[in-house]
Every structure is written in structure tokens, then in C-alpha cells.
PDB file of C-alpha atoms and ligand atoms in Angstrom:
ATOM      1  CA  MET A 276      76.880 147.940  75.613  1.00 96.00           C
ATOM      2  CA  ILE A 277      74.413 150.794  75.261  1.00 98.00           C
ATOM      3  CA  ILE A 278      75.242 154.177  76.808  1.00 98.00           C
ATOM      4  CA  ALA A 279      72.495 156.819  77.114  1.00 98.00           C
ATOM      5  CA  VAL A 280      73.579 160.440  77.509  1.00 98.00           C
ATOM      6  CA  ASP A 281      70.814 162.953  78.215  1.00 97.00           C
ATOM      7  CA  GLY A 282      70.770 166.589  79.209  1.00 96.00           C
ATOM      8  CA  PRO A 283      69.770 170.124  78.247  1.00 94.00           C
ATOM      9  CA  ALA A 284      71.166 172.213  75.379  1.00 90.00           C
ATOM     10  CA  ALA A 285      74.870 173.127  75.563  1.00 91.00           C
ATOM     11  CA  SER A 286      75.450 171.014  78.675  1.00 94.00           C
ATOM     12  CA  GLY A 287      78.371 169.243  77.003  1.00 94.00           C
ATOM     13  CA  LYS A 288      76.447 166.011  76.437  1.00 96.00           C
ATOM     14  CA  GLY A 289      77.330 165.829  72.741  1.00 95.00           C
ATOM     15  CA  THR A 290      81.052 166.215  73.388  1.00 96.00           C
ATOM     16  CA  ILE A 291      80.900 163.654  76.181  1.00 98.00           C
ATOM     17  CA  ALA A 292      78.869 161.194  74.088  1.00 98.00           C
ATOM     18  CA  ARG A 293      81.349 161.457  71.200  1.00 98.00           C
ATOM     19  CA  ALA A 294      84.289 160.944  73.574  1.00 98.00           C
ATOM     20  CA  LEU A 295      82.607 157.885  75.134  1.00 98.00           C
ATOM     21  CA  ALA A 296      81.946 156.466  71.657  1.00 98.00           C
ATOM     22  CA  THR A 297      85.621 156.883  70.751  1.00 98.00           C
ATOM     23  CA  HIS A 298      86.786 155.432  74.077  1.00 98.00           C
ATOM     24  CA  TYR A 299      84.567 152.336  73.854  1.00 98.00           C
ATOM     25  CA  LYS A 300      84.786 152.087  70.024  1.00 98.00           C
ATOM     26  CA  LEU A 301      81.013 152.309  69.642  1.00 98.00           C
ATOM     27  CA  PRO A 302      78.892 154.060  67.000  1.00 98.00           C
ATOM     28  CA  HIS A 303      77.320 157.319  68.153  1.00 98.00           C
ATOM     29  CA  LEU A 304      73.986 158.950  67.334  1.00 97.00           C
ATOM     30  CA  ASP A 305      73.227 162.576  68.167  1.00 96.00           C
ATOM     31  CA  THR A 306      69.423 162.234  68.267  1.00 97.00           C
ATOM     32  CA  GLY A 307      69.008 166.017  68.245  1.00 96.00           C
ATOM     33  CA  LEU A 308      69.985 165.811  64.566  1.00 95.00           C
ATOM     34  CA  LEU A 309      66.841 163.757  63.851  1.00 96.00           C
ATOM     35  CA  TYR A 310      64.634 166.504  65.296  1.00 96.00           C
ATOM     36  CA  ARG A 311      66.722 169.066  63.445  1.00 95.00           C
ATOM     37  CA  ALA A 312      66.269 167.103  60.190  1.00 95.00           C
ATOM     38  CA  VAL A 313      62.480 167.232  60.655  1.00 96.00           C
ATOM     39  CA  ALA A 314      62.731 170.974  61.309  1.00 96.00           C
ATOM     40  CA  LEU A 315      64.883 171.532  58.205  1.00 94.00           C
ATOM     41  CA  ASN A 316      62.482 169.501  56.059  1.00 93.00           C
ATOM     42  CA  LEU A 317      59.600 171.589  57.354  1.00 94.00           C
ATOM     43  CA  LEU A 318      61.485 174.823  56.739  1.00 93.00           C
ATOM     44  CA  ARG A 319      62.310 173.807  53.153  1.00 91.00           C
ATOM     45  CA  TRP A 320      58.701 172.882  52.414  1.00 90.00           C
ATOM     46  CA  GLY A 321      57.459 176.090  54.013  1.00 93.00           C
ATOM     47  CA  GLY A 322      55.403 174.031  56.489  1.00 93.00           C
ATOM     48  CA  ASP A 323      53.979 175.615  59.650  1.00 95.00           C
ATOM     49  CA  PRO A 324      55.780 174.550  62.886  1.00 95.00           C
ATOM     50  CA  GLU A 325      52.534 175.297  64.743  1.00 96.00           C
ATOM     51  CA  SER A 326      50.873 172.429  62.865  1.00 96.00           C
ATOM     52  CA  GLU A 327      51.494 168.960  64.313  1.00 96.00           C
ATOM     53  CA  PHE A 328      50.133 167.490  61.067  1.00 95.00           C
ATOM     54  CA  ALA A 329      52.730 169.353  58.960  1.00 96.00           C
ATOM     55  CA  ALA A 330      55.525 168.426  61.382  1.00 96.00           C
ATOM     56  CA  VAL A 331      54.610 164.747  61.208  1.00 96.00           C
ATOM     57  CA  ARG A 332      54.696 164.902  57.390  1.00 94.00           C
ATOM     58  CA  ALA A 333      58.212 166.336  57.696  1.00 94.00           C
ATOM     59  CA  THR A 334      59.397 163.177  59.516  1.00 94.00           C
ATOM     60  CA  ASP A 335      59.017 161.317  56.225  1.00 88.00           C
ATOM     61  CA  PHE A 336      62.640 161.384  55.113  1.00 78.00           C
ATOM     62  CA  SER A 337      64.694 158.355  54.115  1.00 75.00           C
ATOM     63  CA  GLN A 338      68.202 159.781  54.111  1.00 74.00           C
ATOM     64  CA  ILE A 339      69.609 162.478  56.348  1.00 77.00           C
ATOM     65  CA  ASP A 340      72.772 164.312  55.427  1.00 84.00           C
ATOM     66  CA  PHE A 341      74.203 164.604  58.937  1.00 84.00           C
ATOM     67  CA  ASP A 342      76.933 166.869  57.537  1.00 85.00           C
ATOM     68  CA  ASP A 343      74.499 169.475  56.181  1.00 88.00           C
ATOM     69  CA  PRO A 344      75.654 172.678  57.988  1.00 85.00           C
ATOM     70  CA  GLU A 345      72.046 173.986  57.898  1.00 88.00           C
ATOM     71  CA  LEU A 346      71.145 171.347  60.497  1.00 90.00           C
ATOM     72  CA  LYS A 347      73.273 173.164  63.063  1.00 85.00           C
ATOM     73  CA  SER A 348      71.782 176.616  62.488  1.00 85.00           C
ATOM     74  CA  GLU A 349      70.006 178.484  65.277  1.00 83.00           C
ATOM     75  CA  ALA A 350      66.857 178.799  63.141  1.00 88.00           C
ATOM     76  CA  VAL A 351      66.648 175.039  62.627  1.00 92.00           C
ATOM     77  CA  GLY A 352      67.426 174.420  66.340  1.00 90.00           C
ATOM     78  CA  GLY A 353      64.580 176.727  67.340  1.00 89.00           C
ATOM     79  CA  ILE A 354      62.064 174.932  65.106  1.00 94.00           C
ATOM     80  CA  ALA A 355      63.398 171.529  66.285  1.00 95.00           C
ATOM     81  CA  SER A 356      62.694 172.559  69.866  1.00 90.00           C
ATOM     82  CA  ARG A 357      59.116 173.513  68.916  1.00 93.00           C
ATOM     83  CA  ILE A 358      58.214 170.445  66.827  1.00 95.00           C
ATOM     84  CA  SER A 359      59.754 168.037  69.361  1.00 94.00           C
ATOM     85  CA  VAL A 360      56.824 168.686  71.732  1.00 93.00           C
ATOM     86  CA  TYR A 361      54.455 166.811  69.368  1.00 95.00           C
ATOM     87  CA  PRO A 362      53.929 163.208  70.519  1.00 95.00           C
ATOM     88  CA  ALA A 363      53.370 161.988  66.930  1.00 96.00           C
ATOM     89  CA  VAL A 364      56.679 163.510  65.785  1.00 97.00           C
ATOM     90  CA  ARG A 365      58.519 161.803  68.645  1.00 96.00           C
ATOM     91  CA  GLU A 366      56.764 158.510  67.883  1.00 97.00           C
ATOM     92  CA  ALA A 367      57.800 158.717  64.220  1.00 96.00           C
ATOM     93  CA  LEU A 368      61.475 158.992  65.238  1.00 97.00           C
ATOM     94  CA  VAL A 369      61.544 156.157  67.797  1.00 97.00           C
ATOM     95  CA  LYS A 370      62.351 153.287  65.426  1.00 96.00           C
ATOM     96  CA  ARG A 371      65.396 155.021  63.904  1.00 95.00           C
ATOM     97  CA  GLN A 372      66.777 155.424  67.430  1.00 97.00           C
ATOM     98  CA  THR A 373      65.971 151.932  68.759  1.00 98.00           C
ATOM     99  CA  ASP A 374      67.372 150.361  65.554  1.00 97.00           C
ATOM    100  CA  PHE A 375      70.586 152.333  66.039  1.00 97.00           C
ATOM    101  CA  ALA A 376      70.824 151.221  69.678  1.00 98.00           C
ATOM    102  CA  ALA A 377      70.226 147.579  68.701  1.00 97.00           C
ATOM    103  CA  GLN A 378      73.404 147.303  66.614  1.00 96.00           C
ATOM    104  CA  THR A 379      75.683 144.405  67.482  1.00 95.00           C
ATOM    105  CA  GLY A 380      78.125 145.566  70.123  1.00 95.00           C
ATOM    106  CA  GLY A 381      75.917 148.459  71.166  1.00 97.00           C
ATOM    107  CA  ALA A 382      75.989 152.212  70.716  1.00 98.00           C
ATOM    108  CA  VAL A 383      76.110 155.593  72.395  1.00 98.00           C
ATOM    109  CA  LEU A 384      73.047 157.822  71.935  1.00 98.00           C
ATOM    110  CA  ASP A 385      72.628 161.344  73.213  1.00 98.00           C
ATOM    111  CA  GLY A 386      69.463 163.400  73.513  1.00 97.00           C
ATOM    112  CA  ARG A 387      66.751 164.291  75.996  1.00 95.00           C
ATOM    113  CA  ASP A 388      64.825 161.038  76.545  1.00 96.00           C
ATOM    114  CA  ILE A 389      67.301 158.279  75.707  1.00 98.00           C
ATOM    115  CA  GLY A 390      67.560 156.796  79.203  1.00 97.00           C
ATOM    116  CA  THR A 391      63.887 157.320  80.048  1.00 96.00           C
ATOM    117  CA  VAL A 392      62.002 156.431  76.824  1.00 96.00           C
ATOM    118  CA  ILE A 393      64.201 155.213  73.950  1.00 97.00           C
ATOM    119  CA  VAL A 394      66.485 152.679  75.680  1.00 98.00           C
ATOM    120  CA  PRO A 395      65.516 152.489  79.372  1.00 98.00           C
ATOM    121  CA  TRP A 396      67.513 149.218  79.421  1.00 97.00           C
ATOM    122  CA  ALA A 397      70.805 151.024  78.628  1.00 97.00           C
ATOM    123  CA  ASN A 398      73.813 149.654  80.549  1.00 97.00           C
ATOM    124  CA  ALA A 399      74.908 153.112  81.641  1.00 98.00           C
ATOM    125  CA  LYS A 400      72.995 156.398  81.737  1.00 98.00           C
ATOM    126  CA  LEU A 401      74.456 159.848  82.239  1.00 98.00           C
ATOM    127  CA  PHE A 402      72.476 163.025  82.822  1.00 97.00           C
ATOM    128  CA  VAL A 403      74.798 165.859  81.845  1.00 97.00           C
ATOM    129  CA  THR A 404      73.948 169.350  82.981  1.00 96.00           C
ATOM    130  CA  ALA A 405      75.363 172.813  83.774  1.00 97.00           C
ATOM    131  CA  THR A 406      73.816 176.093  84.930  1.00 96.00           C
ATOM    132  CA  PRO A 407      71.822 178.004  82.260  1.00 96.00           C
ATOM    133  CA  GLU A 408      74.336 180.892  82.500  1.00 97.00           C
ATOM    134  CA  ILE A 409      77.332 178.648  81.812  1.00 97.00           C
ATOM    135  CA  ARG A 410      75.508 176.923  78.961  1.00 96.00           C
ATOM    136  CA  ALA A 411      74.594 180.296  77.461  1.00 96.00           C
ATOM    137  CA  GLU A 412      78.240 181.388  77.737  1.00 96.00           C
ATOM    138  CA  ARG A 413      79.340 178.245  75.893  1.00 93.00           C
ATOM    139  CA  ARG A 414      76.740 178.679  73.144  1.00 91.00           C
ATOM    140  CA  PHE A 415      77.624 182.392  72.861  1.00 93.00           C
ATOM    141  CA  ALA A 416      81.349 181.579  72.505  1.00 93.00           C
ATOM    142  CA  GLU A 417      80.540 178.953  69.865  1.00 87.00           C
ATOM    143  CA  LEU A 418      78.446 181.425  67.842  1.00 87.00           C
ATOM    144  CA  LYS A 419      81.239 183.977  68.085  1.00 90.00           C
ATOM    145  CA  ARG A 420      83.749 181.392  66.875  1.00 89.00           C
ATOM    146  CA  LEU A 421      81.474 180.673  63.905  1.00 83.00           C
ATOM    147  CA  GLY A 422      81.287 184.407  63.145  1.00 85.00           C
ATOM    148  CA  ILE A 423      77.542 184.557  63.939  1.00 82.00           C
ATOM    149  CA  ALA A 424      76.472 187.837  65.588  1.00 85.00           C
ATOM    150  CA  ALA A 425      74.573 187.349  68.852  1.00 88.00           C
ATOM    151  CA  HIS A 426      73.979 188.932  72.266  1.00 94.00           C
ATOM    152  CA  TYR A 427      74.676 186.926  75.418  1.00 96.00           C
ATOM    153  CA  GLU A 428      71.317 187.941  76.957  1.00 96.00           C
ATOM    154  CA  ASP A 429      69.405 186.685  73.883  1.00 94.00           C
ATOM    155  CA  VAL A 430      71.301 183.398  73.948  1.00 93.00           C
ATOM    156  CA  LEU A 431      70.453 182.955  77.653  1.00 95.00           C
ATOM    157  CA  ILE A 432      66.749 183.688  77.030  1.00 95.00           C
ATOM    158  CA  ASP A 433      66.755 181.175  74.167  1.00 91.00           C
ATOM    159  CA  ILE A 434      68.427 178.488  76.334  1.00 93.00           C
ATOM    160  CA  GLN A 435      65.861 179.077  79.094  1.00 94.00           C
ATOM    161  CA  ALA A 436      62.955 178.886  76.619  1.00 91.00           C
ATOM    162  CA  ARG A 437      64.294 175.585  75.228  1.00 89.00           C
ATOM    163  CA  ASP A 438      64.768 174.192  78.746  1.00 91.00           C
ATOM    164  CA  ASP A 439      61.226 175.175  79.556  1.00 91.00           C
ATOM    165  CA  ARG A 440      59.766 173.506  76.444  1.00 87.00           C
ATOM    166  CA  ASP A 441      61.929 170.369  76.874  1.00 87.00           C
ATOM    167  CA  SER A 442      61.145 169.967  80.577  1.00 89.00           C
ATOM    168  CA  ASN A 443      57.439 170.815  80.546  1.00 89.00           C
ATOM    169  CA  ARG A 444      56.150 168.998  77.463  1.00 83.00           C
ATOM    170  CA  SER A 445      53.867 166.054  78.176  1.00 86.00           C
ATOM    171  CA  ALA A 446      55.558 163.667  75.706  1.00 85.00           C
ATOM    172  CA  ALA A 447      58.956 162.408  76.894  1.00 83.00           C
ATOM    173  CA  PRO A 448      59.969 165.468  78.910  1.00 85.00           C
ATOM    174  CA  LEU A 449      63.587 166.100  79.780  1.00 90.00           C
ATOM    175  CA  ILE A 450      64.002 164.421  83.169  1.00 91.00           C
ATOM    176  CA  MET A 451      66.812 162.469  84.733  1.00 95.00           C
ATOM    177  CA  ALA A 452      66.173 158.715  84.769  1.00 96.00           C
ATOM    178  CA  ALA A 453      66.031 157.290  88.303  1.00 96.00           C
ATOM    179  CA  ASP A 454      69.029 155.072  87.547  1.00 96.00           C
ATOM    180  CA  ALA A 455      71.146 157.721  85.762  1.00 97.00           C
ATOM    181  CA  ASP A 456      74.342 159.303  87.079  1.00 97.00           C
ATOM    182  CA  LEU A 457      74.355 163.093  87.294  1.00 97.00           C
ATOM    183  CA  LEU A 458      77.322 164.884  85.769  1.00 98.00           C
ATOM    184  CA  ASP A 459      77.343 168.648  86.356  1.00 97.00           C
ATOM    185  CA  THR A 460      79.934 170.132  83.990  1.00 96.00           C
ATOM    186  CA  SER A 461      79.518 173.761  85.170  1.00 96.00           C
ATOM    187  CA  ASP A 462      82.979 173.985  86.703  1.00 94.00           C
ATOM    188  CA  MET A 463      84.715 171.315  84.656  1.00 95.00           C
ATOM    189  CA  SER A 464      87.071 171.427  81.698  1.00 93.00           C
ATOM    190  CA  ILE A 465      86.121 169.210  78.758  1.00 93.00           C
ATOM    191  CA  ASP A 466      88.913 166.764  79.659  1.00 96.00           C
ATOM    192  CA  ALA A 467      87.814 166.537  83.287  1.00 97.00           C
ATOM    193  CA  ALA A 468      84.180 166.002  82.264  1.00 97.00           C
ATOM    194  CA  VAL A 469      85.126 163.231  79.834  1.00 98.00           C
ATOM    195  CA  GLN A 470      87.320 161.485  82.439  1.00 98.00           C
ATOM    196  CA  ARG A 471      84.470 161.681  84.972  1.00 98.00           C
ATOM    197  CA  ALA A 472      82.006 160.309  82.395  1.00 98.00           C
ATOM    198  CA  ILE A 473      84.278 157.324  81.696  1.00 98.00           C
ATOM    199  CA  ALA A 474      84.674 156.703  85.453  1.00 98.00           C
ATOM    200  CA  LEU A 475      80.889 156.752  85.934  1.00 98.00           C
ATOM    201  CA  VAL A 476      80.338 154.305  83.055  1.00 98.00           C
ATOM    202  CA  GLU A 477      83.094 152.014  84.397  1.00 97.00           C
ATOM    203  CA  ALA A 478      81.457 152.035  87.842  1.00 96.00           C
ATOM    204  CA  ARG A 479      78.098 151.036  86.282  1.00 94.00           C
ATOM    205  CA  LEU A 480      79.746 148.241  84.281  1.00 91.00           C
ATOM    206  CA  GLU A 481      81.445 146.891  87.425  1.00 88.00           C
ATOM    207  CA  CYS A 482      78.118 146.946  89.278  1.00 85.00           C
ATOM    208  CA  SER A 483      76.391 144.923  86.569  1.00 78.00           C
ATOM    209  CA  ALA A 484      79.320 142.481  86.033  1.00 72.00           C
TER     210      ALA A 484
HETATM  211  O1  LIG L  71      70.327 168.512  70.995  1.00 71.76           O
HETATM  212  P1  LIG L  71      69.849 169.546  70.017  1.00 71.76           P
HETATM  213  O2  LIG L  71      69.855 170.931  70.582  1.00 71.76           O
HETATM  214  O3  LIG L  71      70.532 169.446  68.696  1.00 71.76           O
HETATM  215  O4  LIG L  71      68.326 169.164  69.731  1.00 71.76           O
HETATM  216  C1  LIG L  71      67.460 170.007  69.018  1.00 71.76           C
HETATM  217  C2  LIG L  71      66.084 169.976  69.704  1.00 71.76           C
HETATM  218  O5  LIG L  71      65.511 168.676  69.544  1.00 71.76           O
HETATM  219  C3  LIG L  71      66.153 170.227  71.210  1.00 71.76           C
HETATM  220  O6  LIG L  71      65.906 171.583  71.518  1.00 71.76           O
HETATM  221  C4  LIG L  71      65.091 169.337  71.799  1.00 71.76           C
HETATM  222  O7  LIG L  71      63.901 170.047  72.004  1.00 71.76           O
HETATM  223  C5  LIG L  71      64.840 168.281  70.719  1.00 71.76           C
HETATM  224  N1  LIG L  71      65.270 166.942  71.108  1.00 71.76           N
HETATM  225  C6  LIG L  71      64.375 166.144  71.785  1.00 71.76           C
HETATM  226  N2  LIG L  71      64.717 164.860  72.095  1.00 71.76           N
HETATM  227  C7  LIG L  71      65.916 164.374  71.767  1.00 71.76           C
HETATM  228  C8  LIG L  71      66.853 165.184  71.112  1.00 71.76           C
HETATM  229  C9  LIG L  71      66.509 166.488  70.803  1.00 71.76           C
HETATM  230  O8  LIG L  71      63.275 166.586  72.100  1.00 71.76           O
HETATM  231  N3  LIG L  71      66.203 163.097  72.068  1.00 71.76           N
END
């Protein structure tokens, strides 16, 4: 079984995808980490994020240390958002994602274009969202917890800029697949959102049984 979880930044899609993976005992891939790995590579080489050529060169990595804390930094996230608009960068990352999805037994993948481009044949697709203000509040609280100084207004502007880039790029924009289920987590606790996600997947599985 393949489950695709898409949605904008800080919507809760990562938490939901991890919970689904645990529930269904499936491996999970946070595809945002692939884009972040390209961004980190580029940053370490001193490559220019404005250059598609340099960004494509930065996709040439064999091993990614998914536990590298640098991957999660705001700076790397910002560059990831910029280099992910390049079609050739996206193309270079497709095989890693489709190979992961093709594992025996299936997988859970979360990102922006999983249900629309990477595995349109997924058995269940969720589009997880929340208002920009709520997502900014969540990101702001997370930064505070990590001891990183930030202003709520700046976090909101950053979230809106990322939404804009993700939704308006020509290559694999962030859109809900026609056959995805919408899950708005704005007014939900994490537990409630996870229970709803499981119920939506179960309903899809029953439909296709
Ligand atoms: O999900 P996360 O915020 O870690 O992703 C970092 C950036 O990578 C996002 O801002 C988004 O632009 C990009 N991304 C993407 N497609 C994916 C996953 C992430 O374009 N499937």
C-alpha cells in the first residue's frame, strides 16, 4: 500500500505521515529532506541558488545523512524552497522517490507533489492543510522550543512566500490531486488529526477492496 501525503509547510503533514507509517508498519520518506539535502550541498559548496545549473550539480549526492541537524535549519529550508522550482532539480530527485515507493509492502511519502507527480497511483492520498496564520504559529512555537530567536510576523511572511513559490511554480506545483482527501488541521489537535487521517485512509482502502 502506498500512501501519499501532500500539503504546505507546517500543515502537520510530516507528523501525520509518520503516524500513518507507524500505524500501517510502512517505511516513511519525508521528501522535503531530499530538497533540503540539495540545498545543504549547494550551501557547503558555495554554489549560487539562483543558478539552475549549480543546483542540479548539487543533486549529485549518493548518501544523505537524514539526521544531520543542519538539514532542518531555516537557512537550508529557504534555499530548498528556491531550488525546488527548477524542473531539472525535481527530475533528478524523482527516481529516489519512486524507488522508495516501490518497496515490497509499500510506503508512506510526504511532500508537495507525491499524489500528483511522484506516485499518482497511490492507494490513498491526503492533502493536509491549515491556515497560514496557524501554520506560522506552529513554526514560531517550534523555533522558540529550539531556542531560535524569531518574530511571528517574519515567520508568517516566510510561510506565505514559500506557499507562493510552491503553488505558482510551473514544475509540479503544490496542488491537491483530484482524488485526494482534504484534511484541514487548523482546529485539530495532533491526535484528532492523526485519527482522522487513519479514518480517511481506511475509507479509501474499503472503496478499493
Ligand atoms: O517539507 P519541507 O519544508 O522540508 O521542504 C523543503 C522545501 O522543499 C519546500 O519549501 C518545498 O519548496 C520543497 N519541496 C518540494 N517538493 C517536495 C518536498 C519539498 O518542492 N515533494
